[in-house]
Coordinates of C-alpha atoms and ligand atoms in Angstrom, one line a residue:
X435 CA -6.8 25.6 -9.2
X436 CA -6.3 27.4 -5.9
X437 CA -7.4 25.4 -2.8
X438 CA -7.3 25.6 1.0
X439 CA -8.0 23.0 3.6
X440 CA -9.2 23.8 7.2
X441 CA -9.8 21.4 10.1
X442 CA -13.0 22.3 12.0
X443 CA -14.7 21.1 15.1
X444 CA -18.4 20.2 15.1
X445 CA -19.5 23.6 16.4
X446 CA -17.6 25.5 13.7
X447 CA -18.7 23.1 11.0
X448 CA -22.4 23.6 12.0
X449 CA -21.8 27.4 11.7
X450 CA -20.3 27.0 8.3
X451 CA -23.1 24.8 7.1
X452 CA -25.7 27.3 8.3
X453 CA -23.7 30.2 6.7
X454 CA -23.6 28.5 3.3
X455 CA -27.1 26.8 3.5
X456 CA -28.4 28.9 0.5
X457 CA -25.5 27.5 -1.7
X458 CA -25.9 23.9 -0.6
X459 CA -25.5 21.3 -3.4
X460 CA -25.8 17.6 -3.3
X461 CA -22.5 15.7 -3.6
X462 CA -22.8 11.9 -3.3
X463 CA -19.2 11.1 -2.5
X464 CA -18.1 8.9 0.4
X465 CA -17.3 10.9 3.6
X466 CA -18.9 14.1 2.4
X467 CA -21.2 15.7 4.9
X468 CA -21.9 19.0 3.2
X469 CA -21.1 20.7 -0.1
X470 CA -21.8 24.2 -1.3
X471 CA -21.2 26.0 -4.6
X472 CA -20.5 29.7 -4.7
X473 CA -19.8 31.6 -8.0
X474 CA -16.1 31.2 -7.6
X475 CA -15.6 28.6 -4.8
X476 CA -16.7 25.1 -4.2
X477 CA -16.8 24.1 -0.5
X478 CA -16.7 20.5 0.6
X479 CA -16.9 19.4 4.2
X480 CA -15.9 15.9 5.2
X481 CA -16.9 13.7 8.1
X482 CA -13.4 14.1 9.6
X483 CA -14.0 17.8 10.0
X484 CA -11.8 18.7 7.1
X485 CA -13.2 21.5 4.9
X486 CA -11.9 22.0 1.4
X487 CA -12.3 25.3 -0.4
X488 CA -11.5 25.1 -4.2
X489 CA -11.5 27.7 -6.9
X490 CA -10.5 31.4 -7.5
X491 CA -12.1 32.6 -4.2
X492 CA -10.8 29.7 -2.1
X493 CA -8.4 31.8 0.0
X494 CA -10.8 34.6 0.5
X495 CA -13.6 32.3 1.7
X496 CA -11.4 30.0 3.8
X497 CA -9.8 33.1 5.6
X498 CA -13.3 33.7 7.2
X499 CA -13.1 30.4 9.0
X500 CA -9.6 30.1 10.4
X501 CA -5.9 30.1 9.7
X502 CA -5.1 28.2 6.6
X503 CA -2.9 25.3 7.1
X504 CA -1.4 24.7 3.7
X505 CA 0.0 21.3 4.0
X506 CA 3.6 21.2 3.1
X507 CA 4.2 17.6 2.3
X508 CA 7.5 16.3 3.6
X509 CA 9.7 15.7 0.6
X510 CA 10.6 12.1 0.7
X511 CA 14.1 11.3 -0.4
X512 CA 13.2 10.4 -3.8
X513 CA 15.5 9.6 -6.7
X514 CA 14.2 10.6 -10.1
X515 CA 13.2 13.4 -12.4
X516 CA 12.5 16.9 -11.2
X517 CA 8.8 17.4 -10.7
X518 CA 6.9 20.6 -11.5
X519 CA 6.0 22.9 -8.6
X520 CA 3.1 22.0 -6.4
X521 CA 3.1 18.6 -8.1
X522 CA 1.0 17.0 -5.4
X523 CA -1.9 19.3 -6.2
X524 CA -2.1 18.5 -9.9
X525 CA -4.2 16.0 -11.8
X526 CA -2.0 12.9 -12.0
X527 CA -2.2 9.4 -13.4
X528 CA 0.1 7.2 -11.3
X529 CA 1.2 3.7 -11.5
X530 CA 2.9 1.1 -9.3
X531 CA 3.5 -2.6 -9.0
X532 CA 3.6 -5.3 -6.3
X533 CA 4.8 -8.9 -6.0
X534 CA 8.1 -8.7 -7.8
X535 CA 10.1 -9.7 -4.7
X536 CA 7.8 -12.4 -3.5
X537 CA 8.4 -16.1 -4.5
X538 CA 4.7 -16.9 -4.1
X539 CA 2.0 -15.0 -5.9
X540 CA 1.7 -12.9 -9.0
X541 CA 3.1 -9.6 -10.2
X542 CA 0.3 -7.0 -10.1
X543 CA 0.4 -3.5 -11.5
X544 CA -2.2 -0.7 -11.1
X545 CA -2.6 2.7 -12.6
X546 CA -4.9 5.2 -11.1
X547 CA -6.0 8.7 -12.0
X548 CA -6.7 11.3 -9.3
X549 CA -7.8 14.7 -10.6
X550 CA -6.9 17.8 -8.5
X551 CA -10.4 18.0 -7.2
X552 CA -10.4 14.4 -6.0
X553 CA -7.2 14.7 -4.0
X554 CA -9.0 15.6 -0.7
X555 CA -11.6 12.9 -1.2
X556 CA -8.9 10.2 -1.7
X557 CA -7.1 11.4 1.4
X558 CA -10.4 11.3 3.2
X559 CA -10.8 7.7 2.1
X560 CA -7.7 6.8 4.1
X561 CA -4.9 6.9 1.5
X562 CA -1.5 7.7 2.8
X563 CA 1.9 6.6 1.6
X564 CA 1.1 2.9 1.2
X565 CA 4.4 1.9 2.9
X566 CA 2.8 3.2 6.1
X567 CA -0.4 1.2 5.7
X568 CA -1.2 -2.3 6.8
X569 CA -2.6 -5.0 4.5
X570 CA -5.9 -5.1 6.4
X571 CA -6.3 -1.3 6.1
X572 CA -5.6 -1.5 2.4
X573 CA -8.1 -4.3 1.9
X574 CA -10.7 -2.1 3.6
X575 CA -10.2 1.0 1.6
X576 CA -9.4 -0.5 -1.8
X577 CA -13.1 -1.0 -2.8
X578 CA -13.9 2.7 -2.2
X579 CA -10.9 3.7 -4.2
X580 CA -11.8 1.5 -7.0
X581 CA -15.4 2.8 -7.0
X582 CA -14.3 6.5 -6.9
X583 CA -11.3 6.5 -9.2
X584 CA -10.7 5.7 -12.9
X585 CA -8.1 2.9 -12.7
X586 CA -6.8 -0.3 -14.2
X587 CA -5.3 -3.2 -12.3
X588 CA -3.5 -6.1 -14.0
X589 CA -2.6 -9.4 -12.4
X590 CA 0.0 -11.5 -14.2
X591 CA -0.7 -15.1 -13.0
X592 CA 2.4 -17.2 -12.1
X593 CA 2.0 -19.6 -15.0
X594 CA 2.1 -16.7 -17.5
X595 CA 5.0 -15.1 -15.5
X596 CA 7.0 -18.3 -15.6
X597 CA 6.4 -18.7 -19.3
X598 CA 7.6 -15.3 -20.3
X599 CA 10.4 -15.4 -17.8
X600 CA 11.6 -18.7 -19.3
X601 CA 11.4 -17.1 -22.8
X602 CA 14.0 -14.6 -21.7
X603 CA 12.0 -11.6 -20.4
X604 CA 13.6 -9.8 -17.4
X605 CA 11.5 -8.6 -14.5
X606 CA 12.1 -5.1 -15.7
X607 CA 10.6 -5.9 -19.1
X608 CA 7.6 -7.6 -17.5
X609 CA 7.0 -4.6 -15.3
X610 CA 7.4 -2.1 -18.0
X611 CA 5.0 -3.9 -20.3
X612 CA 2.4 -4.1 -17.5
X613 CA 2.8 -0.4 -16.5
X614 CA 2.4 0.7 -20.1
X615 CA -0.7 -1.4 -20.5
X616 CA -2.3 -0.2 -17.3
X617 CA -1.6 3.4 -18.2
X618 CA -3.0 2.9 -21.6
X619 CA -6.2 1.4 -20.2
X620 CA -6.8 4.4 -17.9
X621 CA -6.1 6.9 -20.6
X622 CA -8.6 5.1 -22.8
X623 CA -11.2 5.2 -19.9
X624 CA -10.6 8.9 -19.4
X625 CA -12.0 9.4 -22.8
X626 CA -10.0 12.5 -23.8
X627 CA -9.6 14.0 -20.3
X628 CA -5.9 14.5 -20.0
X629 CA -3.9 14.2 -16.8
X630 CA -1.5 17.0 -16.1
X631 CA 1.2 14.4 -15.7
X632 CA 1.8 10.7 -15.5
X633 CA 4.0 9.5 -12.7
X634 CA 5.5 6.0 -12.7
X635 CA 7.0 4.7 -9.5
X636 CA 10.5 4.2 -10.9
X637 CA 11.9 0.8 -11.2
X638 CA 14.1 1.6 -14.2
X639 CA 15.5 4.7 -15.8
X640 CA 13.5 6.3 -18.5
X641 CA 15.7 5.0 -21.3
X642 CA 15.6 1.4 -20.1
X643 CA 11.9 1.5 -19.5
X644 CA 11.2 2.7 -23.0
X645 CA 13.7 0.2 -24.5
X646 CA 11.7 -2.6 -22.8
X647 CA 8.4 -1.6 -24.5
X648 CA 9.8 -0.4 -27.8
X649 CA 8.0 -3.1 -29.8
X650 CA 4.6 -2.3 -28.3
X651 CA 2.0 -1.1 -30.7
X652 CA 1.0 1.8 -28.4
X653 CA 3.5 3.5 -26.1
X654 CA 2.4 6.0 -23.4
X655 CA 5.0 8.8 -23.6
X656 CA 3.3 12.1 -23.2
X657 CA 4.0 14.0 -19.9
X658 CA 5.4 10.8 -18.3
X659 CA 7.7 11.3 -15.3
X660 CA 9.6 8.8 -13.3
X661 CA 10.5 8.9 -9.6
X662 CA 11.3 6.5 -6.8
X663 CA 9.2 6.7 -3.7
X664 CA 6.5 8.2 -6.0
X665 CA 3.7 7.2 -3.6
X666 CA 4.9 10.0 -1.4
X667 CA 4.9 12.5 -4.3
X668 CA 1.4 12.2 -5.5
X669 CA -1.6 10.5 -4.0
X670 CA -2.5 8.9 -7.4
X671 CA 0.6 6.7 -7.0
X672 CA -0.3 5.9 -3.4
X673 CA -3.8 4.8 -4.5
X674 CA -2.4 2.8 -7.4
X675 CA 0.0 1.1 -5.0
X676 CA -2.8 0.2 -2.7
X677 CA -5.0 -1.2 -5.5
X678 CA -2.0 -3.3 -6.8
X679 CA -1.3 -4.5 -3.3
X680 CA -4.8 -5.7 -2.7
X681 CA -5.0 -7.4 -6.1
X682 CA -1.8 -9.2 -5.0
X683 CA -3.3 -10.2 -1.6
X684 CA -6.5 -11.5 -3.3
X685 CA -4.5 -13.7 -5.6
X686 CA -2.4 -14.9 -2.6
X687 CA -5.7 -15.8 -0.9
X688 CA -6.8 -17.8 -3.9
X689 CA -3.5 -19.6 -4.2
X690 CA -3.4 -20.3 -0.4
X691 CA -6.7 -22.0 -0.7
X692 CA -5.4 -24.2 -3.5
X693 CA -2.2 -25.0 -1.6
X694 CA -4.0 -25.7 1.7
X695 CA -1.5 -23.5 3.6
X696 CA -1.3 -19.7 4.1
X697 CA 1.4 -18.7 1.6
X698 CA 4.0 -16.5 3.1
X699 CA 5.2 -13.3 1.5
X700 CA 8.8 -12.4 0.6
X701 CA 11.6 -14.8 -0.3
X702 CA 13.1 -15.8 3.0
X703 CA 13.4 -19.1 5.0
X704 CA 9.8 -19.3 5.9
X705 CA 9.0 -19.2 2.2
X706 CA 11.4 -22.1 1.6
X707 CA 9.8 -24.2 4.3
X708 CA 6.3 -23.5 3.0
X709 CA 7.4 -24.3 -0.5
X710 CA 8.9 -27.6 0.6
X711 CA 5.7 -28.6 2.3
X712 CA 3.7 -27.9 -0.9
X713 CA 6.2 -29.8 -2.9
X714 CA 5.8 -32.9 -0.7
X715 CA 2.1 -32.6 -0.5
X716 CA 1.1 -31.6 -4.0
X717 CA 4.1 -32.0 -6.3
X718 CA 6.3 -29.7 -8.4
X719 CA 3.7 -28.7 -11.0
X720 CA 1.4 -27.3 -8.3
X721 CA 4.2 -25.5 -6.6
X722 CA 5.5 -24.0 -9.8
X723 CA 2.0 -22.8 -10.7
X724 CA 1.9 -20.5 -7.7
X725 CA 5.5 -19.2 -7.6
X726 CA 8.1 -17.3 -9.5
X727 CA 10.0 -20.4 -10.4
X728 CA 13.4 -18.8 -11.3
X729 CA 13.8 -17.5 -7.7
X730 CA 16.5 -19.4 -5.7
X731 CA 13.7 -20.5 -3.3
X732 CA 12.7 -23.2 -5.8
X733 CA 16.0 -25.0 -5.5
X734 CA 16.1 -24.5 -1.7
X735 CA 12.6 -26.0 -1.3
X736 CA 13.6 -29.0 -3.4
X737 CA 16.6 -29.6 -1.1
X738 CA 14.5 -29.3 2.0
X739 CA 11.9 -31.6 0.6
X740 CA 14.5 -34.2 -0.4
X741 CA 16.0 -34.2 3.1
X742 CA 12.5 -34.6 4.7
X743 CA 11.8 -37.5 2.3
X744 CA 15.0 -39.2 3.4
X745 CA 14.0 -39.0 7.0
X746 CA 10.5 -40.4 6.4
Ligands
MN2010 MN1 6.9 0.7 -6.6

């Protein structure tokens, strides 16, 4: 589908709304201030002053209102498969995970579908490359994303993580199984509507990924692409990444309440210290239940706790 985006000030936007008043349609989407439907163009105006023209007559209609700024997305330095042209404008189901490098907290995976005509809306809701977004901002916009987009989000609690890890599963396998499951859920919810492509934020090469999930009863394979930095290649992955991140933060909130301290992210010294404190206060079983126990942080925390005990 052809589409153009223009940025307008209030005066121009008022003019546009008056001009297309006869074609006005109601569109109850967040951030939308005006929508019109012509025989070959759909026009959507957003609170931010962005106006989206979609359909066969998009260029013709948009040209009446200003110079068209076709956004040329900066190609991030991504490693992975070659994507089709104008990939960022297609209907894509994207997936991403969070929490794999954090001693505390779960692994979460989200998959999220953004159709080509939802791309502007998702941008309007505040989605950018999630690596540029703060946790607070992501918490704010995640509910809108979840309401607007077909998605699936999975949280693997630490107890389950530790159990499958101890049974020999690698993190790669854990992630692959969760991605496959989340993608499957979304495809099911889409009820026959097919994304142009599925894009997985790459954590393993295609062959390794499919080897991890080879025993699964249902394997998502059709039109699947892999790339690193995929959140910069399609907004569906950026949205998935935000939804996964917020699920991780929410579980961290829950675990922090149980621990009685704010659990730090990552796997650094601060994490060792916090873990030692929990160990002394609540014991090993409690600490284990909120961490990825195979990380080196567990042994470091035990050492710190033993030293502190000696000095008591
Ligand atoms: Mn990722």
